[in-house]
């Protein structure tokens, strides 16, 4: 039983579920759709991160942190904060599955 | 002052007094603004700091229930012998602020980085907030949740920016909560004004 593999798999599935959640949050906050639909939540080496092309990096940063023309509109920070507990649940659930498969609850 | 206003004022006050130095001015004060100032103001005022309220989050993990008693009604009235106040436990919140420093000069930028790191250590920051009648202060926990360096070019000139995300623990008192939830049902207007305070004039169409 490879626990790391199971955790990574759980994270990968979480990333797929989180991408539409993030996009919904960003659109609701008024971020432009052409930026939002280039952004995805991805998993790599046990970490979740927000991926977007370098070509929109400045625009994303300006939306999130503001600049001398616009106030900050912190969708990314809000998203991370609101989903931290959910990620704990994902790990918990993954390890419960592992424990269950190992017969811990028999 | 009440929830949010008290933290806003305390945070602005906490940021006052920063200075930077350069070859032209040995002491240059750093101004503090709520929200980004107009272009006319900001071009004359570098370096400066902008404070923005980003989020108001209920902190359920800190919620307690019960009844509290004290003699100054949570710092809103002067204590009187033999008088006690009774109220429900306040509702805990986290207030999230973005504090951004702006400067044109790299030396100013470094000086402000140093000052800000002193004021906002990662985990052990505290913000003094005076009570409503200004007789005592409570120290609220303050956390540096994020830091980002965002230098850029504005009008062909270098603009040094550092962005801090700061979380301040707070609470909404039952009085504030009641006021926030209270819905005005009716408004009564005296159509005949007989008692006009000095310096004020009645609104013509109501008299």
Short mmCIF file of C-alpha atoms in Angstrom, two decimals:
data_model
loop_
_atom_site.label_atom_id
_atom_site.label_comp_id
_atom_site.label_asym_id
_atom_site.label_seq_id
_atom_site.Cartn_x
_atom_site.Cartn_y
_atom_site.Cartn_z
CA UNK A 1 0.00 0.00 0.00
CA UNK A 2 1.60 3.25 -1.13
CA UNK A 3 0.19 6.01 1.08
CA UNK A 4 2.01 8.77 -0.81
CA UNK A 5 0.45 7.62 -4.04
CA UNK A 6 -3.02 7.63 -2.50
CA UNK A 7 -2.53 11.11 -1.04
CA UNK A 8 -1.23 12.41 -4.38
CA UNK A 9 -4.21 10.88 -6.16
CA UNK A 10 -6.59 12.52 -3.69
CA UNK A 11 -4.88 15.87 -4.25
CA UNK A 12 -5.07 15.49 -8.02
CA UNK A 13 -8.81 14.85 -7.80
CA UNK A 14 -9.15 17.82 -5.46
CA UNK A 15 -7.35 20.05 -7.96
CA UNK A 16 -9.82 19.09 -10.66
CA UNK A 17 -12.71 19.95 -8.38
CA UNK A 18 -11.13 23.20 -7.20
CA UNK A 19 -10.55 24.68 -10.67
CA UNK A 20 -14.25 25.40 -11.37
CA UNK A 21 -14.67 26.64 -7.78
CA UNK A 22 -11.83 29.09 -8.23
CA UNK A 23 -13.11 30.28 -11.58
CA UNK A 24 -16.56 30.83 -10.14
CA UNK A 25 -15.10 32.88 -7.27
CA UNK A 26 -12.96 34.94 -9.64
CA UNK A 27 -15.81 35.65 -12.05
CA UNK A 28 -18.13 36.58 -9.18
CA UNK A 29 -15.49 39.01 -7.93
CA UNK A 30 -15.39 40.66 -11.34
CA UNK A 31 -12.18 39.26 -12.74
CA UNK A 32 -12.28 39.23 -16.56
CA UNK A 33 -13.30 35.91 -18.08
CA UNK A 34 -10.41 35.85 -20.58
CA UNK A 35 -7.99 35.82 -17.62
CA UNK A 36 -10.00 33.49 -15.39
CA UNK A 37 -10.38 30.72 -17.97
CA UNK A 38 -6.62 30.54 -18.41
CA UNK A 39 -6.19 29.73 -14.72
CA UNK A 40 -6.31 26.23 -13.25
CA UNK A 41 -5.65 24.61 -9.89
CA UNK A 42 -3.02 21.90 -10.39
CA UNK A 43 -1.22 19.31 -8.35
CA UNK A 44 2.50 18.68 -8.61
CA UNK A 45 4.70 16.67 -6.27
CA UNK A 46 2.18 16.74 -3.45
CA UNK A 47 1.49 20.49 -3.69
CA UNK A 48 -1.53 22.33 -4.99
CA UNK A 49 -0.89 25.54 -6.85
CA UNK A 50 -2.59 27.96 -9.15
CA UNK A 51 -1.28 27.73 -12.70
CA UNK A 52 -1.50 30.39 -15.41
CA UNK A 53 0.58 31.37 -18.44
CA UNK A 54 3.40 33.88 -17.98
CA UNK A 55 1.71 36.13 -20.51
CA UNK A 56 -1.06 36.98 -18.01
CA UNK A 57 1.09 36.96 -14.84
CA UNK A 58 1.17 40.76 -14.56
CA UNK A 59 -2.57 41.05 -15.06
CA UNK A 60 -3.25 38.38 -12.43
CA UNK A 61 -0.94 40.08 -9.94
CA UNK A 62 -2.48 43.47 -10.60
CA UNK A 63 -5.97 42.10 -10.08
CA UNK A 64 -4.99 40.34 -6.88
CA UNK A 65 -2.78 43.01 -5.31
CA UNK A 66 -3.94 46.14 -7.11
CA UNK A 67 -1.71 48.76 -8.64
CA UNK A 68 -1.71 52.52 -9.01
CA UNK A 69 -4.88 52.36 -11.09
CA UNK A 70 -7.00 49.72 -9.35
CA UNK A 71 -7.69 48.54 -5.83
CA UNK A 72 -6.77 44.96 -4.89
CA UNK A 73 -9.40 42.32 -5.58
CA UNK A 74 -7.95 39.40 -3.60
CA UNK A 75 -9.63 36.34 -5.06
CA UNK A 76 -6.58 34.07 -4.74
CA UNK A 77 -5.92 34.83 -1.09
CA UNK A 78 -9.61 34.48 -0.23
CA UNK A 79 -9.76 31.17 -2.11
CA UNK A 80 -6.74 29.75 -0.29
CA UNK A 81 -8.15 30.82 3.06
CA UNK A 82 -11.58 29.39 2.42
CA UNK A 83 -10.30 26.04 1.13
CA UNK A 84 -7.62 25.27 3.71
CA UNK A 85 -10.05 23.34 5.91
CA UNK A 86 -11.37 21.50 2.88
CA UNK A 87 -7.86 20.28 2.05
CA UNK A 88 -7.47 18.95 5.58
CA UNK A 89 -10.64 16.95 4.98
CA UNK A 90 -9.27 15.57 1.70
CA UNK A 91 -6.12 14.29 3.41
CA UNK A 92 -8.11 12.93 6.31
CA UNK A 93 -10.44 11.10 3.99
CA UNK A 94 -7.52 9.72 1.91
CA UNK A 95 -5.78 8.38 4.99
CA UNK A 96 -9.00 6.90 6.32
CA UNK A 97 -9.27 5.00 3.03
CA UNK A 98 -5.71 3.76 3.46
CA UNK A 99 -6.34 2.72 7.04
CA UNK A 100 -9.53 1.00 5.98
CA UNK A 101 -7.78 -0.90 3.20
CA UNK A 102 -5.10 -2.00 5.63
CA UNK A 103 -7.83 -3.44 7.82
CA UNK A 104 -7.41 -0.95 10.66
CA UNK A 105 -11.17 -0.83 11.26
CA UNK A 106 -11.76 -4.61 11.08
CA UNK B 1 -15.32 53.22 18.33
CA UNK B 2 -16.85 50.04 17.17
CA UNK B 3 -15.84 46.97 15.24
CA UNK B 4 -13.79 47.69 12.06
CA UNK B 5 -13.64 51.45 12.67
CA UNK B 6 -11.57 50.84 15.79
CA UNK B 7 -9.16 48.53 13.94
CA UNK B 8 -8.91 50.91 10.97
CA UNK B 9 -8.02 53.81 13.23
CA UNK B 10 -5.63 51.72 15.31
CA UNK B 11 -3.86 50.37 12.24
CA UNK B 12 -3.45 53.81 10.71
CA UNK B 13 -2.16 55.10 14.01
CA UNK B 14 0.21 52.13 14.30
CA UNK B 15 1.73 52.97 10.91
CA UNK B 16 2.28 56.64 11.72
CA UNK B 17 5.74 57.90 12.53
CA UNK B 18 7.72 56.06 9.87
CA UNK B 19 10.47 58.15 8.33
CA UNK B 20 13.05 57.58 5.60
CA UNK B 21 16.22 59.46 4.74
CA UNK B 22 18.07 60.38 1.55
CA UNK B 23 20.70 62.81 0.33
CA UNK B 24 18.14 65.64 0.03
CA UNK B 25 16.23 65.16 3.26
CA UNK B 26 17.60 63.55 6.43
CA UNK B 27 14.06 62.97 7.73
CA UNK B 28 11.24 62.38 5.28
CA UNK B 29 7.93 61.32 6.85
CA UNK B 30 6.01 58.42 5.30
CA UNK B 31 2.33 59.26 4.82
CA UNK B 32 -0.40 56.72 5.41
CA UNK B 33 -3.60 56.56 3.31
CA UNK B 34 -6.74 54.48 3.36
CA UNK B 35 -7.22 53.43 -0.25
CA UNK B 36 -5.11 54.68 -3.11
CA UNK B 37 -4.76 58.50 -3.15
CA UNK B 38 -5.53 60.69 -6.15
CA UNK B 39 -2.74 61.11 -8.65
CA UNK B 40 -2.22 64.79 -7.73
CA UNK B 41 -1.64 63.85 -4.13
CA UNK B 42 0.52 60.82 -4.61
CA UNK B 43 3.00 62.36 -7.03
CA UNK B 44 3.95 64.85 -4.34
CA UNK B 45 3.93 62.44 -1.45
CA UNK B 46 6.29 59.52 -2.13
CA UNK B 47 7.03 57.51 -0.09
CA UNK B 48 3.70 56.45 1.35
CA UNK B 49 1.71 53.53 2.67
CA UNK B 50 -1.78 52.47 1.58
CA UNK B 51 -4.07 50.45 3.85
CA UNK B 52 -6.98 48.48 2.43
CA UNK B 53 -9.49 46.26 4.19
CA UNK B 54 -9.68 43.04 2.16
CA UNK B 55 -11.90 40.71 4.10
CA UNK B 56 -14.05 40.24 7.19
CA UNK B 57 -14.12 36.59 8.25
CA UNK B 58 -16.06 35.02 11.09
CA UNK B 59 -13.58 33.09 13.26
CA UNK B 60 -15.78 30.17 14.29
CA UNK B 61 -12.85 28.33 15.84
CA UNK B 62 -12.58 31.03 18.51
CA UNK B 63 -16.31 31.31 19.23
CA UNK B 64 -17.36 30.85 22.84
CA UNK B 65 -20.77 31.17 24.31
CA UNK B 66 -21.79 32.46 27.69
CA UNK B 67 -22.52 35.61 29.62
CA UNK B 68 -19.91 38.19 30.56
CA UNK B 69 -20.09 40.78 33.32
CA UNK B 70 -18.06 43.94 33.72
CA UNK B 71 -18.33 47.42 35.14
CA UNK B 72 -17.66 49.55 32.04
CA UNK B 73 -19.85 47.80 29.43
CA UNK B 74 -16.87 46.68 27.38
CA UNK B 75 -15.12 50.01 27.66
CA UNK B 76 -18.03 52.08 26.39
CA UNK B 77 -19.00 53.86 29.63
CA UNK B 78 -17.13 54.98 32.73
CA UNK B 79 -17.37 52.47 35.56
CA UNK B 80 -19.65 53.41 38.45
CA UNK B 81 -19.57 51.83 41.87
CA UNK B 82 -22.31 49.26 42.25
CA UNK B 83 -23.20 49.14 38.54
CA UNK B 84 -22.50 46.00 36.52
CA UNK B 85 -23.22 45.23 32.87
CA UNK B 86 -24.19 41.85 31.52
CA UNK B 87 -23.95 40.72 27.90
CA UNK B 88 -23.39 37.71 25.68
CA UNK B 89 -19.92 36.71 24.55
CA UNK B 90 -18.74 38.74 21.53
CA UNK B 91 -18.55 37.18 18.07
CA UNK B 92 -14.93 36.65 16.96
CA UNK B 93 -13.79 37.82 13.54
CA UNK B 94 -10.58 38.08 11.55
CA UNK B 95 -10.03 41.31 9.68
CA UNK B 96 -7.68 40.97 6.71
CA UNK B 97 -5.83 44.05 5.49
CA UNK B 98 -3.49 44.70 2.62
CA UNK B 99 -0.79 47.21 3.47
CA UNK B 100 1.27 48.40 0.51
CA UNK B 101 4.38 50.57 0.69
CA UNK B 102 5.25 52.79 -2.30
CA UNK B 103 8.49 54.62 -2.96
CA UNK B 104 10.57 55.96 -5.83
CA UNK B 105 13.94 55.59 -4.16
CA UNK B 106 15.56 52.20 -3.43
CA UNK B 107 16.89 53.51 -0.13
CA UNK B 108 13.38 54.53 0.93
CA UNK B 109 12.14 51.11 -0.10
CA UNK B 110 14.73 49.34 2.04
CA UNK B 111 14.10 51.62 5.01
CA UNK B 112 10.37 50.95 4.83
CA UNK B 113 10.97 47.20 4.47
CA UNK B 114 12.94 47.33 7.70
CA UNK B 115 10.31 49.42 9.50
CA UNK B 116 7.46 47.23 8.31
CA UNK B 117 9.21 44.03 9.36
CA UNK B 118 9.58 45.52 12.84
CA UNK B 119 5.91 46.46 12.98
CA UNK B 120 4.58 43.26 11.42
CA UNK B 121 6.60 40.26 12.59
CA UNK B 122 5.30 37.02 11.15
CA UNK B 123 3.43 35.68 14.15
CA UNK B 124 3.89 37.77 17.27
CA UNK B 125 2.54 41.13 16.16
CA UNK B 126 0.08 42.99 18.33
CA UNK B 127 -2.03 46.02 17.63
CA UNK B 128 -3.03 48.32 20.51
CA UNK B 129 -6.69 49.31 20.24
CA UNK B 130 -8.04 51.85 22.73
CA UNK B 131 -11.52 51.34 24.15
CA UNK B 132 -14.38 53.69 23.25
CA UNK B 133 -13.80 55.99 26.21
CA UNK B 134 -10.03 55.90 25.80
CA UNK B 135 -9.23 54.69 29.28
CA UNK B 136 -7.39 51.51 28.35
CA UNK B 137 -6.16 49.54 25.33
CA UNK B 138 -6.49 45.94 24.33
CA UNK B 139 -3.66 44.33 22.37
CA UNK B 140 -4.98 42.30 19.45
CA UNK B 141 -2.98 39.50 17.84
CA UNK B 142 -1.76 40.34 14.38
CA UNK B 143 -0.35 37.91 11.82
CA UNK B 144 1.65 38.58 8.69
CA UNK B 145 -0.07 36.15 6.30
CA UNK B 146 1.82 37.14 3.19
CA UNK B 147 4.52 39.35 1.73
CA UNK B 148 5.17 40.15 -1.91
CA UNK B 149 7.62 42.47 -3.65
CA UNK B 150 5.93 44.08 -6.66
CA UNK B 151 8.27 46.68 -8.13
CA UNK B 152 7.15 48.15 -11.42
CA UNK B 153 7.44 51.11 -13.77
CA UNK B 154 4.97 53.98 -13.50
CA UNK B 155 5.14 56.90 -15.95
CA UNK B 156 8.61 55.75 -16.99
CA UNK B 157 9.91 55.87 -13.40
CA UNK B 158 10.75 53.07 -11.01
CA UNK B 159 8.08 52.38 -8.43
CA UNK B 160 9.11 50.21 -5.50
CA UNK B 161 6.21 48.38 -3.92
CA UNK B 162 5.96 45.87 -1.12
CA UNK B 163 2.64 44.21 -0.35
CA UNK B 164 1.82 42.86 3.11
CA UNK B 165 -1.26 40.80 3.94
CA UNK B 166 -2.02 41.25 7.61
CA UNK B 167 -4.69 39.51 9.68
CA UNK B 168 -5.95 41.10 12.88
CA UNK B 169 -8.11 39.21 15.33
CA UNK B 170 -11.20 41.11 16.30
CA UNK B 171 -14.66 40.67 17.74
CA UNK B 172 -18.05 42.17 17.21
CA UNK B 173 -19.71 43.10 20.46
CA UNK B 174 -23.36 42.24 21.03
CA UNK B 175 -24.18 45.95 20.87
CA UNK B 176 -22.60 46.27 17.42
CA UNK B 177 -24.28 43.07 16.26
CA UNK B 178 -27.68 44.29 17.44
CA UNK B 179 -27.17 47.59 15.68
CA UNK B 180 -26.12 45.81 12.50
CA UNK B 181 -29.16 43.55 12.55
CA UNK B 182 -31.67 46.22 13.54
CA UNK B 183 -34.01 47.14 10.69
CA UNK B 184 -35.65 50.53 10.70
CA UNK B 185 -39.42 50.00 10.50
CA UNK B 186 -40.70 53.55 10.63
CA UNK B 187 -39.19 57.01 10.53
CA UNK B 188 -40.98 59.78 12.38
CA UNK B 189 -40.41 63.36 11.31
CA UNK B 190 -41.52 66.46 13.20
CA UNK B 191 -43.10 68.61 10.54
CA UNK B 192 -43.05 71.61 12.84
CA UNK B 193 -39.59 72.34 14.10
CA UNK B 194 -39.61 74.23 17.37
CA UNK B 195 -36.26 73.36 18.88
CA UNK B 196 -33.41 74.23 16.51
CA UNK B 197 -29.88 73.86 17.91
CA UNK B 198 -27.65 76.91 17.54
CA UNK B 199 -25.83 77.00 14.19
CA UNK B 200 -28.34 74.77 12.39
CA UNK B 201 -31.20 75.74 10.10
CA UNK B 202 -34.36 73.75 9.39
CA UNK B 203 -34.79 72.01 6.03
CA UNK B 204 -37.27 74.32 4.17
CA UNK B 205 -39.62 71.71 2.65
CA UNK B 206 -40.17 70.05 6.03
CA UNK B 207 -41.20 73.23 7.85
#
